[in-house]
PDB file of C-alpha atoms in Angstrom:
ATOM      1  CA  UNK A  15      65.746 105.336  96.100  1.00  0.00           C
ATOM      2  CA  UNK A  16      65.249 106.226  92.434  1.00  0.00           C
ATOM      3  CA  UNK A  17      64.082 103.751  89.819  1.00  0.00           C
ATOM      4  CA  UNK A  18      67.577 103.833  88.353  1.00  0.00           C
ATOM      5  CA  UNK A  19      69.065 103.141  91.757  1.00  0.00           C
ATOM      6  CA  UNK A  20      66.688 100.188  92.282  1.00  0.00           C
ATOM      7  CA  UNK A  21      67.612  98.670  88.936  1.00  0.00           C
ATOM      8  CA  UNK A  22      71.295  99.212  89.660  1.00  0.00           C
ATOM      9  CA  UNK A  23      70.999  97.541  93.038  1.00  0.00           C
ATOM     10  CA  UNK A  24      69.347  94.518  91.423  1.00  0.00           C
ATOM     11  CA  UNK A  25      71.622  94.153  88.403  1.00  0.00           C
ATOM     12  CA  UNK A  26      74.795  95.288  90.111  1.00  0.00           C
ATOM     13  CA  UNK A  27      76.637  95.948  86.851  1.00  0.00           C
ATOM     14  CA  UNK A  28      77.133  99.067  84.801  1.00  0.00           C
ATOM     15  CA  UNK A  29      76.235  98.976  81.099  1.00  0.00           C
ATOM     16  CA  UNK A  30      79.036  97.560  78.960  1.00  0.00           C
ATOM     17  CA  UNK A  31      79.379 100.914  77.182  1.00  0.00           C
ATOM     18  CA  UNK A  32      80.265 102.633  80.484  1.00  0.00           C
ATOM     19  CA  UNK A  33      83.056 100.118  81.069  1.00  0.00           C
ATOM     20  CA  UNK A  34      84.234 100.525  77.476  1.00  0.00           C
ATOM     21  CA  UNK A  35      84.387 104.302  77.909  1.00  0.00           C
ATOM     22  CA  UNK A  36      86.553 104.010  81.039  1.00  0.00           C
ATOM     23  CA  UNK A  37      88.784 101.446  79.344  1.00  0.00           C
ATOM     24  CA  UNK A  38      89.189 103.773  76.372  1.00  0.00           C
ATOM     25  CA  UNK A  39      90.220 106.635  78.644  1.00  0.00           C
ATOM     26  CA  UNK A  40      92.729 104.360  80.350  1.00  0.00           C
ATOM     27  CA  UNK A  41      94.374 103.221  77.121  1.00  0.00           C
ATOM     28  CA  UNK A  42      94.522 106.806  75.872  1.00  0.00           C
ATOM     29  CA  UNK A  43      96.463 107.761  78.999  1.00  0.00           C
ATOM     30  CA  UNK A  44      98.669 104.688  78.766  1.00  0.00           C
ATOM     31  CA  UNK A  45      99.525 105.475  75.148  1.00  0.00           C
ATOM     32  CA  UNK A  46     100.851 108.881  76.226  1.00  0.00           C
ATOM     33  CA  UNK A  47     102.988 107.427  79.027  1.00  0.00           C
ATOM     34  CA  UNK A  48     106.746 107.155  78.714  1.00  0.00           C
ATOM     35  CA  UNK A  49     107.565 103.542  77.751  1.00  0.00           C
ATOM     36  CA  UNK A  50     110.208 101.663  79.726  1.00  0.00           C
ATOM     37  CA  UNK A  51     111.631  98.179  80.026  1.00  0.00           C
ATOM     38  CA  UNK A  52     112.855  96.319  83.110  1.00  0.00           C
ATOM     39  CA  UNK A  53     115.607  94.764  81.038  1.00  0.00           C
ATOM     40  CA  UNK A  54     116.951  97.878  79.342  1.00  0.00           C
ATOM     41  CA  UNK A  55     115.318 100.907  80.938  1.00  0.00           C
ATOM     42  CA  UNK A  56     117.583 101.210  83.969  1.00  0.00           C
ATOM     43  CA  UNK A  57     121.311 100.975  84.703  1.00  0.00           C
ATOM     44  CA  UNK A  58     121.122  98.076  87.138  1.00  0.00           C
ATOM     45  CA  UNK A  59     124.913  97.994  87.590  1.00  0.00           C
ATOM     46  CA  UNK A  60     124.649 101.204  89.627  1.00  0.00           C
ATOM     47  CA  UNK A  61     122.128  99.799  92.123  1.00  0.00           C
ATOM     48  CA  UNK A  62     123.583  99.683  95.642  1.00  0.00           C
ATOM     49  CA  UNK A  63     121.613  98.587  98.697  1.00  0.00           C
ATOM     50  CA  UNK A  64     124.397  99.945 100.922  1.00  0.00           C
ATOM     51  CA  UNK A  65     122.892 103.368 100.250  1.00  0.00           C
ATOM     52  CA  UNK A  66     119.648 102.283 101.905  1.00  0.00           C
ATOM     53  CA  UNK A  67     118.703 102.384 105.555  1.00  0.00           C
ATOM     54  CA  UNK A  68     117.416  99.219 107.210  1.00  0.00           C
ATOM     55  CA  UNK A  69     113.904 100.615 106.959  1.00  0.00           C
ATOM     56  CA  UNK A  70     114.268 101.319 103.232  1.00  0.00           C
ATOM     57  CA  UNK A  71     115.524  97.779 102.599  1.00  0.00           C
ATOM     58  CA  UNK A  72     112.555  96.453 104.508  1.00  0.00           C
ATOM     59  CA  UNK A  73     110.222  98.668 102.484  1.00  0.00           C
ATOM     60  CA  UNK A  74     111.616  97.336  99.196  1.00  0.00           C
ATOM     61  CA  UNK A  75     111.109  93.755 100.358  1.00  0.00           C
ATOM     62  CA  UNK A  76     107.587  94.572 101.509  1.00  0.00           C
ATOM     63  CA  UNK A  77     106.420  96.257  98.309  1.00  0.00           C
ATOM     64  CA  UNK A  78     107.994  93.479  96.236  1.00  0.00           C
ATOM     65  CA  UNK A  79     105.781  90.962  98.046  1.00  0.00           C
ATOM     66  CA  UNK A  80     102.691  93.101  97.471  1.00  0.00           C
ATOM     67  CA  UNK A  81     103.373  93.650  93.774  1.00  0.00           C
ATOM     68  CA  UNK A  82     104.380  90.022  93.194  1.00  0.00           C
ATOM     69  CA  UNK A  83     100.971  88.730  94.287  1.00  0.00           C
ATOM     70  CA  UNK A  84      99.618  89.597  90.856  1.00  0.00           C
ATOM     71  CA  UNK A  85      98.243  86.111  90.255  1.00  0.00           C
ATOM     72  CA  UNK A  86      95.999  86.541  93.307  1.00  0.00           C
ATOM     73  CA  UNK A  87      94.659  89.911  92.180  1.00  0.00           C
ATOM     74  CA  UNK A  88      94.138  88.729  88.606  1.00  0.00           C
ATOM     75  CA  UNK A  89      92.261  85.633  89.767  1.00  0.00           C
ATOM     76  CA  UNK A  90      89.988  87.798  91.891  1.00  0.00           C
ATOM     77  CA  UNK A  91      88.811  89.721  88.848  1.00  0.00           C
ATOM     78  CA  UNK A  92      88.562  86.758  86.486  1.00  0.00           C
ATOM     79  CA  UNK A  93      86.533  84.793  89.050  1.00  0.00           C
ATOM     80  CA  UNK A  94      84.146  87.640  89.835  1.00  0.00           C
ATOM     81  CA  UNK A  95      83.905  88.953  86.268  1.00  0.00           C
ATOM     82  CA  UNK A  96      84.194  85.753  84.186  1.00  0.00           C
ATOM     83  CA  UNK A  97      84.518  85.874  80.408  1.00  0.00           C
ATOM     84  CA  UNK A  98      83.047  82.507  79.520  1.00  0.00           C
ATOM     85  CA  UNK A  99      79.734  80.728  79.066  1.00  0.00           C
ATOM     86  CA  UNK A 100      78.886  80.736  82.770  1.00  0.00           C
ATOM     87  CA  UNK A 101      77.276  84.177  82.521  1.00  0.00           C
ATOM     88  CA  UNK A 102      74.426  85.642  80.415  1.00  0.00           C
ATOM     89  CA  UNK A 103      75.351  87.482  77.184  1.00  0.00           C
ATOM     90  CA  UNK A 104      74.846  90.969  78.662  1.00  0.00           C
ATOM     91  CA  UNK A 105      77.076  90.126  81.628  1.00  0.00           C
ATOM     92  CA  UNK A 106      79.672  88.637  79.293  1.00  0.00           C
ATOM     93  CA  UNK A 107      79.666  91.880  77.286  1.00  0.00           C
ATOM     94  CA  UNK A 108      80.340  93.877  80.471  1.00  0.00           C
ATOM     95  CA  UNK A 109      83.064  91.500  81.630  1.00  0.00           C
ATOM     96  CA  UNK A 110      84.749  91.360  78.239  1.00  0.00           C
ATOM     97  CA  UNK A 111      85.106  95.137  78.164  1.00  0.00           C
ATOM     98  CA  UNK A 112      86.569  95.055  81.664  1.00  0.00           C
ATOM     99  CA  UNK A 113      88.945  92.269  80.649  1.00  0.00           C
ATOM    100  CA  UNK A 114      90.677  94.609  78.198  1.00  0.00           C
ATOM    101  CA  UNK A 115      91.755  96.668  81.215  1.00  0.00           C
ATOM    102  CA  UNK A 116      92.430  93.703  83.479  1.00  0.00           C
ATOM    103  CA  UNK A 117      94.945  92.176  81.081  1.00  0.00           C
ATOM    104  CA  UNK A 118      96.865  95.443  80.677  1.00  0.00           C
ATOM    105  CA  UNK A 119      96.701  96.145  84.403  1.00  0.00           C
ATOM    106  CA  UNK A 120      98.079  92.666  85.134  1.00  0.00           C
ATOM    107  CA  UNK A 121     100.958  93.208  82.712  1.00  0.00           C
ATOM    108  CA  UNK A 122     101.904  96.495  84.351  1.00  0.00           C
ATOM    109  CA  UNK A 123     101.682  95.108  87.884  1.00  0.00           C
ATOM    110  CA  UNK A 124     103.804  92.116  86.887  1.00  0.00           C
ATOM    111  CA  UNK A 125     106.340  94.537  85.436  1.00  0.00           C
ATOM    112  CA  UNK A 126     106.440  96.276  88.821  1.00  0.00           C
ATOM    113  CA  UNK A 127     107.118  92.963  90.549  1.00  0.00           C
ATOM    114  CA  UNK A 128     109.919  92.130  88.130  1.00  0.00           C
ATOM    115  CA  UNK A 129     111.482  95.582  88.505  1.00  0.00           C
ATOM    116  CA  UNK A 130     111.507  95.411  92.300  1.00  0.00           C
ATOM    117  CA  UNK A 131     112.850  91.863  92.276  1.00  0.00           C
ATOM    118  CA  UNK A 132     115.542  92.896  89.803  1.00  0.00           C
ATOM    119  CA  UNK A 133     116.473  95.789  92.079  1.00  0.00           C
ATOM    120  CA  UNK A 134     116.926  93.459  95.052  1.00  0.00           C
ATOM    121  CA  UNK A 135     119.242  91.233  93.012  1.00  0.00           C
ATOM    122  CA  UNK A 136     121.205  94.043  91.366  1.00  0.00           C
ATOM    123  CA  UNK A 137     121.659  96.051  94.556  1.00  0.00           C
ATOM    124  CA  UNK A 138     122.937  93.120  96.591  1.00  0.00           C
ATOM    125  CA  UNK A 139     119.930  92.780  98.901  1.00  0.00           C
ATOM    126  CA  UNK A 140     119.870  89.047  98.223  1.00  0.00           C
ATOM    127  CA  UNK A 141     120.789  86.339  95.757  1.00  0.00           C
ATOM    128  CA  UNK A 142     118.370  84.877  93.255  1.00  0.00           C
ATOM    129  CA  UNK A 143     117.500  81.827  95.344  1.00  0.00           C
ATOM    130  CA  UNK A 144     116.805  83.747  98.562  1.00  0.00           C
ATOM    131  CA  UNK A 145     114.773  86.476  96.855  1.00  0.00           C
ATOM    132  CA  UNK A 146     112.688  83.890  94.997  1.00  0.00           C
ATOM    133  CA  UNK A 147     112.134  81.898  98.177  1.00  0.00           C
ATOM    134  CA  UNK A 148     110.748  84.880 100.098  1.00  0.00           C
ATOM    135  CA  UNK A 149     108.052  85.295  97.436  1.00  0.00           C
ATOM    136  CA  UNK A 150     106.739  81.730  97.545  1.00  0.00           C
ATOM    137  CA  UNK A 151     104.549  81.576 100.674  1.00  0.00           C
ATOM    138  CA  UNK A 152     102.812  84.951 100.148  1.00  0.00           C
ATOM    139  CA  UNK A 153     102.505  84.196  96.445  1.00  0.00           C
ATOM    140  CA  UNK A 154     100.728  80.905  97.056  1.00  0.00           C
ATOM    141  CA  UNK A 155      98.193  82.463  99.420  1.00  0.00           C
ATOM    142  CA  UNK A 156      94.718  82.975  98.037  1.00  0.00           C
ATOM    143  CA  UNK A 157      93.641  86.608  97.772  1.00  0.00           C
ATOM    144  CA  UNK A 158      90.011  87.117  98.711  1.00  0.00           C
ATOM    145  CA  UNK A 159      87.764  90.085  99.335  1.00  0.00           C
ATOM    146  CA  UNK A 160      84.430  89.608 101.144  1.00  0.00           C
ATOM    147  CA  UNK A 161      82.363  91.577  98.660  1.00  0.00           C
ATOM    148  CA  UNK A 162      79.022  90.921  96.980  1.00  0.00           C
ATOM    149  CA  UNK A 163      78.462  94.104  94.945  1.00  0.00           C
ATOM    150  CA  UNK A 164      80.642  94.749  91.858  1.00  0.00           C
ATOM    151  CA  UNK A 165      81.292  98.382  92.819  1.00  0.00           C
ATOM    152  CA  UNK A 166      83.148  97.162  95.896  1.00  0.00           C
ATOM    153  CA  UNK A 167      85.963  95.598  93.883  1.00  0.00           C
ATOM    154  CA  UNK A 168      86.558  98.913  92.156  1.00  0.00           C
ATOM    155  CA  UNK A 169      86.250 100.979  95.336  1.00  0.00           C
ATOM    156  CA  UNK A 170      88.797  98.747  97.056  1.00  0.00           C
ATOM    157  CA  UNK A 171      91.234  99.007  94.153  1.00  0.00           C
ATOM    158  CA  UNK A 172      90.728 102.787  94.007  1.00  0.00           C
ATOM    159  CA  UNK A 173      91.993 103.122  97.579  1.00  0.00           C
ATOM    160  CA  UNK A 174      94.726 100.523  97.206  1.00  0.00           C
ATOM    161  CA  UNK A 175      96.163 101.922  93.968  1.00  0.00           C
ATOM    162  CA  UNK A 176      96.210 105.490  95.269  1.00  0.00           C
ATOM    163  CA  UNK A 177      97.739 104.390  98.574  1.00  0.00           C
ATOM    164  CA  UNK A 178     100.456 102.518  96.687  1.00  0.00           C
ATOM    165  CA  UNK A 179     101.179 105.501  94.470  1.00  0.00           C
ATOM    166  CA  UNK A 180     101.486 107.764  97.491  1.00  0.00           C
ATOM    167  CA  UNK A 181     103.849 105.340  99.208  1.00  0.00           C
ATOM    168  CA  UNK A 182     106.113 105.113  96.172  1.00  0.00           C
ATOM    169  CA  UNK A 183     106.307 108.893  96.090  1.00  0.00           C
ATOM    170  CA  UNK A 184     107.088 109.060  99.800  1.00  0.00           C
ATOM    171  CA  UNK A 185     109.754 106.350  99.611  1.00  0.00           C
ATOM    172  CA  UNK A 186     111.317 107.986  96.563  1.00  0.00           C
ATOM    173  CA  UNK A 187     111.649 111.212  98.537  1.00  0.00           C
ATOM    174  CA  UNK A 188     113.818 109.618 101.244  1.00  0.00           C
ATOM    175  CA  UNK A 189     115.975 107.089  99.385  1.00  0.00           C
ATOM    176  CA  UNK A 190     119.590 107.852  98.468  1.00  0.00           C
ATOM    177  CA  UNK A 191     119.994 105.190  95.791  1.00  0.00           C
ATOM    178  CA  UNK A 192     119.388 106.809  92.379  1.00  0.00           C
ATOM    179  CA  UNK A 193     118.454 103.461  90.823  1.00  0.00           C
ATOM    180  CA  UNK A 194     115.729 102.818  93.394  1.00  0.00           C
ATOM    181  CA  UNK A 195     114.592 106.394  92.797  1.00  0.00           C
ATOM    182  CA  UNK A 196     114.293 105.621  89.090  1.00  0.00           C
ATOM    183  CA  UNK A 197     112.377 102.388  89.754  1.00  0.00           C
ATOM    184  CA  UNK A 198     109.858 104.178  91.965  1.00  0.00           C
ATOM    185  CA  UNK A 199     109.575 106.989  89.424  1.00  0.00           C
ATOM    186  CA  UNK A 200     108.600 104.433  86.759  1.00  0.00           C
ATOM    187  CA  UNK A 201     106.073 102.660  88.993  1.00  0.00           C
ATOM    188  CA  UNK A 202     104.223 105.654  90.403  1.00  0.00           C
ATOM    189  CA  UNK A 203     102.599 106.883  87.135  1.00  0.00           C
ATOM    190  CA  UNK A 204     101.258 103.383  86.449  1.00  0.00           C
ATOM    191  CA  UNK A 205      99.553 103.332  89.838  1.00  0.00           C
ATOM    192  CA  UNK A 206      98.145 106.789  89.150  1.00  0.00           C
ATOM    193  CA  UNK A 207      96.573 105.566  85.892  1.00  0.00           C
ATOM    194  CA  UNK A 208      95.157 102.495  87.646  1.00  0.00           C
ATOM    195  CA  UNK A 209      93.607 104.784  90.245  1.00  0.00           C
ATOM    196  CA  UNK A 210      92.107 106.963  87.517  1.00  0.00           C
ATOM    197  CA  UNK A 211      90.452 103.956  85.901  1.00  0.00           C
ATOM    198  CA  UNK A 212      88.974 102.778  89.201  1.00  0.00           C
ATOM    199  CA  UNK A 213      87.831 106.343  89.929  1.00  0.00           C
ATOM    200  CA  UNK A 214      86.085 106.467  86.526  1.00  0.00           C
ATOM    201  CA  UNK A 215      84.198 103.256  87.312  1.00  0.00           C
ATOM    202  CA  UNK A 216      83.225 104.313  90.850  1.00  0.00           C
ATOM    203  CA  UNK A 217      82.109 107.691  89.496  1.00  0.00           C
ATOM    204  CA  UNK A 218      79.902 105.951  86.929  1.00  0.00           C
ATOM    205  CA  UNK A 219      78.355 103.817  89.659  1.00  0.00           C
ATOM    206  CA  UNK A 220      77.633 106.826  91.836  1.00  0.00           C
ATOM    207  CA  UNK A 221      76.011 108.707  88.960  1.00  0.00           C
ATOM    208  CA  UNK A 222      73.992 105.732  87.732  1.00  0.00           C
ATOM    209  CA  UNK A 223      73.017 104.193  91.057  1.00  0.00           C
ATOM    210  CA  UNK A 224      73.121 106.978  93.631  1.00  0.00           C
ATOM    211  CA  UNK A 225      72.181 105.806  97.111  1.00  0.00           C
ATOM    212  CA  UNK A 226      72.140 102.163  96.011  1.00  0.00           C
ATOM    213  CA  UNK A 227      75.955 101.994  96.134  1.00  0.00           C
ATOM    214  CA  UNK A 228      76.534 104.145  99.221  1.00  0.00           C
ATOM    215  CA  UNK A 229      76.387 101.256 101.664  1.00  0.00           C
ATOM    216  CA  UNK A 230      78.585  98.938  99.537  1.00  0.00           C
ATOM    217  CA  UNK A 231      81.267 101.649  99.326  1.00  0.00           C
ATOM    218  CA  UNK A 232      80.942 102.299 103.045  1.00  0.00           C
ATOM    219  CA  UNK A 233      81.580  98.606 103.729  1.00  0.00           C
ATOM    220  CA  UNK A 234      84.787  98.745 101.696  1.00  0.00           C
ATOM    221  CA  UNK A 235      86.143 101.745 103.563  1.00  0.00           C
ATOM    222  CA  UNK A 236      85.089 100.418 106.967  1.00  0.00           C
ATOM    223  CA  UNK A 237      86.933  97.137 106.502  1.00  0.00           C
ATOM    224  CA  UNK A 238      89.797  98.273 104.302  1.00  0.00           C
ATOM    225  CA  UNK A 239      93.169  96.624 104.719  1.00  0.00           C
ATOM    226  CA  UNK A 240      95.989  96.515 102.220  1.00  0.00           C
ATOM    227  CA  UNK A 241      96.571  93.254 100.305  1.00  0.00           C
ATOM    228  CA  UNK A 242      98.155  90.314 102.179  1.00  0.00           C
ATOM    229  CA  UNK A 243      97.539  91.892 105.597  1.00  0.00           C
ATOM    230  CA  UNK A 244      96.133  88.542 106.767  1.00  0.00           C
ATOM    231  CA  UNK A 245      98.738  86.464 104.952  1.00  0.00           C
ATOM    232  CA  UNK A 246     102.215  87.883 105.537  1.00  0.00           C
ATOM    233  CA  UNK A 247     103.591  86.794 108.878  1.00  0.00           C
ATOM    234  CA  UNK A 248     104.219  89.813 111.086  1.00  0.00           C
ATOM    235  CA  UNK A 249     102.434  92.045 108.587  1.00  0.00           C
ATOM    236  CA  UNK A 250     101.386  94.736 111.075  1.00  0.00           C
ATOM    237  CA  UNK A 251     104.822  95.141 112.639  1.00  0.00           C
ATOM    238  CA  UNK A 252     106.300  95.283 109.154  1.00  0.00           C
ATOM    239  CA  UNK A 253     103.679  97.803 108.006  1.00  0.00           C
ATOM    240  CA  UNK A 254     104.443 100.036 110.969  1.00  0.00           C
ATOM    241  CA  UNK A 255     108.160  99.870 110.201  1.00  0.00           C
ATOM    242  CA  UNK A 256     107.807 100.884 106.572  1.00  0.00           C
ATOM    243  CA  UNK A 257     105.253 103.545 107.481  1.00  0.00           C
ATOM    244  CA  UNK A 258     107.817 105.166 109.747  1.00  0.00           C
ATOM    245  CA  UNK A 259     110.484 104.898 107.050  1.00  0.00           C
ATOM    246  CA  UNK A 260     108.555 106.953 104.503  1.00  0.00           C
ATOM    247  CA  UNK A 261     105.968 108.783 106.639  1.00  0.00           C
ATOM    248  CA  UNK A 262     103.155 106.800 105.085  1.00  0.00           C
ATOM    249  CA  UNK A 263      99.511 106.396 106.040  1.00  0.00           C
ATOM    250  CA  UNK A 264      97.111 104.655 103.656  1.00  0.00           C
ATOM    251  CA  UNK A 265      94.248 106.874 104.848  1.00  0.00           C
ATOM    252  CA  UNK A 266      95.887 109.606 102.765  1.00  0.00           C
ATOM    253  CA  UNK A 267      94.124 107.878  99.878  1.00  0.00           C
ATOM    254  CA  UNK A 268      90.745 108.610 101.471  1.00  0.00           C
ATOM    255  CA  UNK A 269      91.085 112.280 100.514  1.00  0.00           C
ATOM    256  CA  UNK A 270      91.042 111.180  96.880  1.00  0.00           C
ATOM    257  CA  UNK A 271      88.004 108.952  97.417  1.00  0.00           C
ATOM    258  CA  UNK A 272      86.168 111.904  98.946  1.00  0.00           C
ATOM    259  CA  UNK A 273      87.027 114.009  95.876  1.00  0.00           C
ATOM    260  CA  UNK A 274      85.705 111.278  93.579  1.00  0.00           C
ATOM    261  CA  UNK A 275      82.405 111.149  95.476  1.00  0.00           C
ATOM    262  CA  UNK A 276      82.049 114.929  95.525  1.00  0.00           C
ATOM    263  CA  UNK A 277      82.640 115.181  91.776  1.00  0.00           C
ATOM    264  CA  UNK A 278      80.287 112.314  90.992  1.00  0.00           C
ATOM    265  CA  UNK A 279      77.257 113.299  93.051  1.00  0.00           C
ATOM    266  CA  UNK A 280      75.146 116.297  92.108  1.00  0.00           C
ATOM    267  CA  UNK A 281      74.585 119.106  94.616  1.00  0.00           C
ATOM    268  CA  UNK A 282      72.628 119.083  96.828  1.00  0.00           C
ATOM    269  CA  UNK A 283      73.682 115.622  97.945  1.00  0.00           C
ATOM    270  CA  UNK A 284      71.412 113.188  99.694  1.00  0.00           C
ATOM    271  CA  UNK A 285      71.699 112.383 103.378  1.00  0.00           C
ATOM    272  CA  UNK A 286      73.210 108.964 102.687  1.00  0.00           C
ATOM    273  CA  UNK A 287      75.997 110.412 100.566  1.00  0.00           C
ATOM    274  CA  UNK A 288      76.724 113.095 103.168  1.00  0.00           C
ATOM    275  CA  UNK A 289      76.793 110.372 105.818  1.00  0.00           C
ATOM    276  CA  UNK A 290      79.283 108.383 103.739  1.00  0.00           C
ATOM    277  CA  UNK A 291      81.551 111.409 103.304  1.00  0.00           C
ATOM    278  CA  UNK A 292      81.445 112.118 107.022  1.00  0.00           C
ATOM    279  CA  UNK A 293      82.238 108.492 107.790  1.00  0.00           C
ATOM    280  CA  UNK A 294      85.255 108.440 105.467  1.00  0.00           C
ATOM    281  CA  UNK A 295      86.522 111.702 106.913  1.00  0.00           C
ATOM    282  CA  UNK A 296      86.201 110.362 110.472  1.00  0.00           C
ATOM    283  CA  UNK A 297      88.193 107.239 109.556  1.00  0.00           C
ATOM    284  CA  UNK A 298      90.848 109.421 107.962  1.00  0.00           C
ATOM    285  CA  UNK A 299      91.232 111.399 111.193  1.00  0.00           C
ATOM    286  CA  UNK A 300      91.143 108.373 113.517  1.00  0.00           C
ATOM    287  CA  UNK A 301      93.665 106.570 111.340  1.00  0.00           C
ATOM    288  CA  UNK A 302      96.185 109.344 111.918  1.00  0.00           C
ATOM    289  CA  UNK A 303      95.559 109.816 115.616  1.00  0.00           C
ATOM    290  CA  UNK A 304      94.702 106.330 116.877  1.00  0.00           C
ATOM    291  CA  UNK A 305      97.005 103.717 118.351  1.00  0.00           C
ATOM    292  CA  UNK A 306      98.563 100.894 116.379  1.00  0.00           C
ATOM    293  CA  UNK A 307      99.583 100.966 112.751  1.00  0.00           C
ATOM    294  CA  UNK A 308      98.767 104.254 111.095  1.00  0.00           C
ATOM    295  CA  UNK A 309      95.816 104.019 108.787  1.00  0.00           C
ATOM    296  CA  UNK A 310      94.178 101.110 110.618  1.00  0.00           C
ATOM    297  CA  UNK A 311      94.443  99.316 113.921  1.00  0.00           C
ATOM    298  CA  UNK A 312      96.013  95.841 113.855  1.00  0.00           C
ATOM    299  CA  UNK A 313      94.107  92.778 115.006  1.00  0.00           C
ATOM    300  CA  UNK A 314      94.388  91.584 118.584  1.00  0.00           C
ATOM    301  CA  UNK A 315      97.617  89.761 119.273  1.00  0.00           C
ATOM    302  CA  UNK A 316      99.555  91.339 116.428  1.00  0.00           C
TER     303      UNK A 316
END
């Protein structure tokens, strides 16, 4: 391991200026994005759930639950990257730069939740009371990730954001309701920008730390499950149903992780990096050919 890698393994955090650079790139991309509003950006009167198959309805309900758990995701970042007096000044500086992104990211994810909820109401999928009620139990569940290295939170989000973007694209391709198509069209670019930010951070870690972050990233990929997989009752059956509806497999996101690693690490790569790439590729293949839910086998008794 290099001296830089040793220091990185001990400190765990990138320099604040690296975070600031990635945040700046993110806001530059966001400024160029087409603005839209849940309240006025779509013709909700045209929404019609009768145009949807049972699987598409189920998919809308599912992704609404995932997006609506924003408070859990936000808490995860504020607890692990606090912006208060509990951390040393240099850590605060790092976390404060990250917070600029976290706040904007939270706003955009909350907008997604409101748009999907609004679609359910406008299309006739449910009334306000029933739609709100279905969000309560998953929303109250605590979202936790068993990670100890900062890079792991970004590696997890990299996969999750790309997987979500891919699913929105796949669902958009099969739906016959133009309003749902418009909703998914608005959401997908946001997820793409979130992925790009996470990819920037993971790239910086790989360049600064090298082998020191290989094992932490490997742990993320080895144990990856989408949010709320251990919280939503019947999650794995539901996941299988929506996967069949839109031909979705979250391991499709692994191709993008592999590209990030290849771009970040100089050639020739070390054995540990090559081992990580081979491991990710093997999971990608087994996820598509194994039994159970595509992209990951369900727990026993699912």
